[in-house]
Amino acid sequence: MARTGKTQNAAPAAADNSLNALQAAYEANRRYAASDEELLHFYEQMVLIRRFEERAGQLYGLGLIGGFCHLYIGQEAVAVGIQSALKEGHDSVITGYRDHGHMLAYGIDPKVIMAELTGREAGISRGKGGSMHMFSTSHKFYGGHGIVGAQVSLGAGLAFAHQYNEDNGLCVAYFGDGAANQGQVYESFNMAALWNLPIIFVVENNQYAMGTAVNRSSAETHFHRRGAAFRIPGMDVNGMDVLEVRSAANLAVEHVRSGNGPVLMELNTYRYRGHSMSDPAKYRSREEVNEVRDHRDPIEAAKKDLLDRGIPEDKLKEIEKRIRAICTEAADFAENSPEPAMNELYTDVLVETY
């Protein structure tokens, strides 16, 4: 029997409302009501990521880090805000090659991350993954992937594993605005929606896909809308405010963990450095970068919030001092650790022994 015109017109409107419900809830309460202790912890994590990445940049300049090295400086609020809403060691996290910050936000030891960056045996992947391919299965952190967009499909697989095992876990799959144009991303969207997988797709829109501005590479620059064709709710989030990120993350996590299927979050953020350490970033002006640093920096914003709450500045200085010491210790540990033995070339090639 053919449906009436009234039914045909009403259904899409109701569906569109459901796709916008998470965004409406976020708009109604944009900032997470963090306690002083929580905000101090967020601040400390963001400072750790910033100082760690600055030290990694120094080691790269000294030739102690080889190959590619993509720094997370400027984007700290994204990983900290989202992963603070997860169950660490239970929920899965997977990302691309700009991965150091996500590992630090998930509580992984800075020493073993820095050792991996420098290709040392003490590294978290025994020095064989380097900057772009780091894993910690005990932390449910599954990389670090150099193939653009590949982690999105793998993330759908991790979400399927959570669903299959009935462990009430979920997966967060991060990817960039450049990777958002990869076909496998949309295949993953379709499967995740079709199978109602527990996954949060996170587009870290740092405004430049390598050296190309989003408006030059993408017909639809509002990436949170791209899940609509698959009936996936989208969220447009300020990725430069850790409390806004956490507020949005809470909504997305609750939606997914309650069995409602995937969510697509667009985190609007900005990277201060080039795409990688080899990128001079001449495609944008110094004034543009300084404008973001001076007025939207996530660490400075959190610092201001803490000072406004009456947290003594000396306490924040002590955090900064302690974090610098941690990063110095991580660098020293890495430099003094041996490289992998030559026979490591033949291990971890195959899962089984043949």
Coordinates of C-alpha atoms in Angstrom, one line a residue:
M1 CA 0.0 0.0 0.0
A2 CA 1.4 3.4 -0.9
R3 CA 2.1 5.8 2.0
T4 CA 0.1 9.0 2.1
G5 CA 1.8 12.3 1.5
K6 CA 1.3 13.3 5.1
T7 CA 3.3 10.3 6.4
Q8 CA 6.1 10.9 3.8
N9 CA 6.5 14.5 4.8
A10 CA 6.3 13.9 8.5
A11 CA 8.9 11.2 8.8
P12 CA 11.9 13.1 7.6
A13 CA 11.1 16.0 9.9
A14 CA 11.0 13.8 12.9
A15 CA 14.2 12.1 11.8
D16 CA 16.0 15.4 11.3
N17 CA 15.0 16.4 14.9
S18 CA 16.6 13.3 16.3
L19 CA 19.8 14.0 14.3
N20 CA 20.0 17.5 15.9
A21 CA 19.1 16.5 19.5
L22 CA 22.7 16.1 20.7
Q23 CA 23.7 19.4 19.2
A24 CA 20.7 21.1 20.9
A25 CA 21.6 19.6 24.2
Y26 CA 25.2 20.8 23.8
E27 CA 24.1 24.3 22.9
A28 CA 21.8 24.4 26.0
N29 CA 24.8 23.6 28.3
R30 CA 28.0 24.2 26.5
R31 CA 30.5 24.0 29.3
Y32 CA 31.0 21.1 31.7
A33 CA 30.7 22.0 35.3
A34 CA 34.1 20.8 36.4
S35 CA 35.2 20.8 40.0
D36 CA 38.4 22.7 40.8
E37 CA 40.3 19.4 41.0
E38 CA 39.0 18.2 37.7
L39 CA 39.9 21.4 35.9
L40 CA 43.3 21.3 37.5
H41 CA 43.7 17.8 36.1
F42 CA 42.6 18.9 32.7
Y43 CA 45.1 21.8 32.8
E44 CA 47.9 19.5 33.9
Q45 CA 47.2 17.0 31.1
M46 CA 47.1 19.8 28.5
V47 CA 50.4 21.3 29.8
L48 CA 52.0 17.8 29.7
I49 CA 51.0 17.3 26.1
R50 CA 52.2 20.8 25.1
R51 CA 55.6 20.5 26.9
F52 CA 56.1 16.9 25.8
E53 CA 55.5 17.9 22.1
E54 CA 57.8 20.9 22.4
R55 CA 60.6 18.6 23.8
A56 CA 59.9 16.1 21.0
G57 CA 60.4 18.9 18.5
Q58 CA 63.7 19.7 20.1
L59 CA 64.8 16.1 19.8
Y60 CA 63.7 16.0 16.2
G61 CA 65.9 19.0 15.5
L62 CA 68.8 17.3 17.1
G63 CA 68.4 14.2 14.9
L64 CA 67.3 11.9 17.7
I65 CA 63.9 11.4 16.2
G66 CA 63.8 10.2 12.6
G67 CA 61.2 9.9 9.9
F68 CA 58.0 11.9 10.2
C69 CA 56.9 13.6 13.4
H70 CA 53.5 15.3 13.7
L71 CA 53.0 17.5 16.8
Y72 CA 49.7 18.1 18.6
I73 CA 50.5 21.6 19.8
G74 CA 47.3 23.6 19.9
Q75 CA 44.9 20.7 19.8
E76 CA 45.3 19.6 23.4
A77 CA 41.8 20.3 24.6
V78 CA 40.3 17.7 22.1
A79 CA 42.1 14.6 23.4
V80 CA 41.9 15.7 27.1
G81 CA 38.2 16.7 26.9
I82 CA 37.0 13.6 25.1
Q83 CA 39.2 11.0 26.8
S84 CA 38.4 12.3 30.3
A85 CA 34.8 11.2 29.6
L86 CA 35.9 7.6 28.7
K87 CA 36.6 4.6 30.9
E88 CA 40.4 4.4 30.6
G89 CA 41.6 0.9 29.8
H90 CA 38.0 -0.2 28.9
D91 CA 36.9 2.0 26.0
S92 CA 39.0 1.8 22.8
V93 CA 40.8 4.7 21.2
I94 CA 42.3 4.8 17.8
T95 CA 43.7 7.7 15.8
G96 CA 46.0 8.8 12.9
Y97 CA 49.6 9.6 13.0
R98 CA 49.3 12.8 15.2
D99 CA 49.0 10.4 18.1
H100 CA 51.3 11.4 21.0
G101 CA 48.8 13.7 22.7
H102 CA 46.1 11.0 22.7
M103 CA 48.4 8.6 24.4
L104 CA 49.3 11.0 27.1
A105 CA 45.7 11.9 27.6
Y106 CA 45.0 8.2 28.2
G107 CA 47.6 8.0 31.0
I108 CA 50.4 6.3 29.2
D109 CA 53.9 6.9 30.6
P110 CA 55.7 9.8 28.8
K111 CA 59.0 7.9 29.1
V112 CA 57.9 5.0 27.0
I113 CA 56.3 7.3 24.4
M114 CA 59.5 9.4 24.1
A115 CA 61.6 6.2 23.9
E116 CA 59.3 5.0 21.0
L117 CA 59.7 8.4 19.3
T118 CA 63.5 8.0 19.4
G119 CA 63.4 4.3 18.2
R120 CA 64.6 2.8 21.5
E121 CA 64.0 -0.7 22.8
A122 CA 62.2 0.7 25.9
G123 CA 59.6 2.3 23.6
I124 CA 56.0 1.2 23.9
S125 CA 56.3 -0.6 20.5
R126 CA 59.9 -1.6 21.2
G127 CA 61.2 1.1 19.1
K128 CA 59.8 -0.2 15.8
G129 CA 56.7 1.9 15.5
G130 CA 58.2 5.3 15.9
S131 CA 56.1 8.5 16.0
M132 CA 53.3 7.3 13.7
H133 CA 52.6 3.8 14.8
M134 CA 52.4 3.5 18.6
F135 CA 50.1 1.0 20.4
S136 CA 49.2 0.0 24.0
T137 CA 46.7 -2.8 24.0
S138 CA 46.7 -2.8 27.8
H139 CA 45.4 0.8 27.7
K140 CA 43.0 0.0 24.8
F141 CA 44.9 2.4 22.6
Y142 CA 45.2 1.0 19.1
G143 CA 47.4 3.5 17.3
G144 CA 48.8 5.6 15.5
H145 CA 48.2 4.9 11.8
G146 CA 50.1 6.3 8.9
I147 CA 47.6 5.5 6.2
V148 CA 45.2 8.4 6.0
G149 CA 41.7 7.4 7.1
A150 CA 42.6 3.7 7.7
Q151 CA 42.0 4.0 11.4
V152 CA 38.3 4.8 10.9
S153 CA 37.5 1.4 9.5
L154 CA 39.6 -0.2 12.2
G155 CA 37.7 1.8 14.8
A156 CA 34.5 0.4 13.4
G157 CA 36.0 -3.1 13.9
L158 CA 36.9 -2.2 17.5
A159 CA 33.4 -1.0 18.1
F160 CA 32.0 -4.2 16.7
A161 CA 34.2 -6.2 19.1
H162 CA 32.8 -4.2 22.1
Q163 CA 29.3 -5.0 20.8
Y164 CA 30.1 -8.7 20.2
N165 CA 31.6 -9.1 23.6
E166 CA 28.7 -7.2 25.3
D167 CA 31.2 -5.4 27.5
N168 CA 29.4 -2.0 27.3
G169 CA 32.5 -0.4 25.9
L170 CA 32.8 2.0 23.0
C171 CA 35.4 3.2 20.5
V172 CA 36.5 6.7 19.8
A173 CA 38.0 7.0 16.3
Y174 CA 39.8 10.2 15.6
F175 CA 40.6 11.5 12.1
G176 CA 41.4 14.8 10.5
D177 CA 39.6 17.1 8.1
G178 CA 41.7 15.8 5.2
A179 CA 41.0 12.2 6.0
A180 CA 37.3 13.1 6.1
N181 CA 37.3 12.9 2.3
Q182 CA 38.5 9.3 2.2
G183 CA 35.9 6.8 0.8
Q184 CA 36.5 4.2 3.5
V185 CA 35.3 6.8 6.1
Y186 CA 31.8 6.7 4.6
E187 CA 31.8 2.9 4.2
S188 CA 32.6 2.8 7.9
F189 CA 29.8 5.3 8.7
N190 CA 27.3 3.1 6.8
M191 CA 28.3 -0.1 8.5
A192 CA 28.4 1.6 12.0
A193 CA 24.9 3.0 11.5
L194 CA 23.5 -0.2 9.9
W195 CA 24.8 -2.4 12.8
N196 CA 24.2 0.2 15.5
L197 CA 27.9 0.1 16.6
P198 CA 29.1 1.8 19.8
I199 CA 31.5 4.3 18.2
I200 CA 32.1 8.0 18.3
F201 CA 33.7 9.4 15.1
V202 CA 35.7 12.5 15.9
V203 CA 36.9 14.8 13.1
E204 CA 39.7 17.0 14.5
N205 CA 39.2 19.9 12.1
N206 CA 42.5 21.8 12.5
Q207 CA 41.6 23.9 9.4
Y208 CA 44.4 22.5 7.2
A209 CA 44.6 19.1 5.5
M210 CA 48.4 19.0 5.4
G211 CA 48.9 22.4 3.6
T212 CA 45.5 22.9 2.1
A213 CA 42.8 24.9 3.8
V214 CA 39.5 23.1 4.3
N215 CA 37.6 25.4 2.0
R216 CA 39.9 24.5 -0.9
S217 CA 39.7 20.8 -0.4
S218 CA 36.1 20.1 0.8
A219 CA 32.8 21.0 -0.7
E220 CA 31.1 20.6 2.6
T221 CA 33.2 22.2 5.3
H222 CA 30.8 21.5 8.1
F223 CA 32.0 18.0 8.7
H224 CA 29.5 17.2 11.5
R225 CA 26.8 17.2 8.8
R226 CA 28.5 14.4 6.8
G227 CA 26.9 11.6 8.8
A228 CA 23.3 12.8 8.1
A229 CA 23.0 10.5 5.0
F230 CA 23.6 7.5 7.3
R231 CA 21.2 8.8 10.1
I232 CA 24.2 9.5 12.4
P233 CA 23.7 12.5 14.7
G234 CA 26.3 15.2 14.3
M235 CA 27.8 17.7 16.8
D236 CA 29.7 20.9 16.1
V237 CA 32.0 21.6 19.0
N238 CA 34.5 24.3 20.0
G239 CA 37.7 22.2 20.3
M240 CA 39.7 25.0 21.9
D241 CA 37.9 24.9 25.2
V242 CA 38.4 21.8 27.3
L243 CA 35.2 22.3 29.2
E244 CA 33.1 22.6 26.0
V245 CA 34.7 19.5 24.7
R246 CA 34.0 17.5 27.9
S247 CA 30.4 18.7 27.9
A248 CA 29.9 17.5 24.3
A249 CA 31.8 14.3 25.0
N250 CA 29.5 13.4 28.0
L251 CA 26.5 13.7 25.7
A252 CA 28.0 11.6 22.9
V253 CA 29.3 8.9 25.3
E254 CA 25.9 8.6 27.1
H255 CA 24.1 8.4 23.7
V256 CA 26.4 5.6 22.4
R257 CA 26.8 3.7 25.6
S258 CA 23.0 3.6 25.9
G259 CA 22.8 1.5 22.7
N260 CA 21.7 4.3 20.4
G261 CA 24.5 3.8 17.8
P262 CA 27.2 6.1 16.4
V263 CA 27.8 9.8 16.8
L264 CA 29.9 12.1 14.6
M265 CA 31.6 14.9 16.4
E266 CA 33.4 17.8 14.6
L267 CA 36.0 19.4 16.9
N268 CA 37.0 22.8 15.5
T269 CA 40.6 23.3 16.6
Y270 CA 43.9 24.6 15.3
R271 CA 47.5 23.4 15.1
Y272 CA 50.2 25.9 15.7
R273 CA 53.0 24.0 14.1
G274 CA 53.2 22.6 10.5
H275 CA 51.6 19.4 9.4
S276 CA 54.8 17.7 10.4
M277 CA 58.2 18.8 11.6
S278 CA 59.3 19.1 7.9
D279 CA 56.5 21.5 7.0
P280 CA 57.4 25.2 7.1
A281 CA 53.7 26.1 7.0
K282 CA 54.1 28.9 4.5
Y283 CA 50.4 28.5 3.4
R284 CA 49.3 30.6 6.3
S285 CA 50.4 33.9 7.9
R286 CA 52.2 34.3 11.2
E287 CA 49.5 36.8 12.1
E288 CA 46.8 34.1 11.7
V289 CA 48.7 31.7 14.0
N290 CA 49.4 34.4 16.6
E291 CA 45.7 35.5 16.6
V292 CA 44.7 32.0 17.7
R293 CA 47.5 31.7 20.2
D294 CA 46.7 35.1 21.8
H295 CA 42.9 34.7 21.9
R296 CA 41.9 31.0 21.8
D297 CA 44.7 29.0 23.3
P298 CA 43.1 26.1 25.2
I299 CA 45.8 26.1 28.0
E300 CA 45.6 29.8 28.6
A301 CA 41.8 29.6 28.7
A302 CA 41.9 26.9 31.3
K303 CA 44.5 28.9 33.3
K304 CA 42.3 31.9 33.3
D305 CA 39.3 29.8 34.5
L306 CA 41.5 28.5 37.4
L307 CA 42.7 31.9 38.4
D308 CA 39.1 33.3 38.3
R309 CA 38.2 30.5 40.7
G310 CA 40.8 31.7 43.1
I311 CA 43.4 29.0 42.4
P312 CA 46.8 30.5 43.4
E313 CA 49.1 31.3 40.5
D314 CA 51.9 29.7 42.5
K315 CA 50.1 26.4 42.3
L316 CA 49.9 26.6 38.5
K317 CA 53.6 27.5 38.3
E318 CA 54.4 24.5 40.4
I319 CA 52.4 22.3 37.9
E320 CA 54.4 23.8 35.1
K321 CA 57.7 23.1 36.9
R322 CA 56.7 19.5 37.6
I323 CA 55.6 18.9 34.0
R324 CA 58.9 20.3 32.6
A325 CA 60.8 17.9 34.9
I326 CA 58.7 15.0 33.7
C327 CA 59.4 15.8 30.1
T328 CA 63.1 16.3 30.8
E329 CA 63.2 12.9 32.5
A330 CA 61.4 11.3 29.5
A331 CA 63.9 12.8 27.1
D332 CA 66.9 11.6 29.2
F333 CA 65.3 8.2 29.6
A334 CA 64.9 7.9 25.8
E335 CA 68.4 9.2 25.0
N336 CA 70.0 6.7 27.5
S337 CA 68.0 3.7 26.4
P338 CA 69.6 1.2 23.9
E339 CA 68.3 0.7 20.4
P340 CA 66.6 -2.6 19.6
A341 CA 68.8 -5.6 18.9
M342 CA 69.3 -6.5 15.3
N343 CA 67.3 -9.7 15.7
E344 CA 64.2 -7.6 16.5
L345 CA 64.0 -7.1 12.7
Y346 CA 62.4 -10.6 12.6
T347 CA 60.0 -10.3 15.5
D348 CA 56.4 -9.0 15.4
V349 CA 56.2 -9.6 11.6
L350 CA 53.6 -12.4 11.8
V351 CA 51.0 -13.2 14.5
E352 CA 51.9 -16.8 14.5
T353 CA 55.2 -18.7 14.2
Y354 CA 55.6 -20.6 11.0

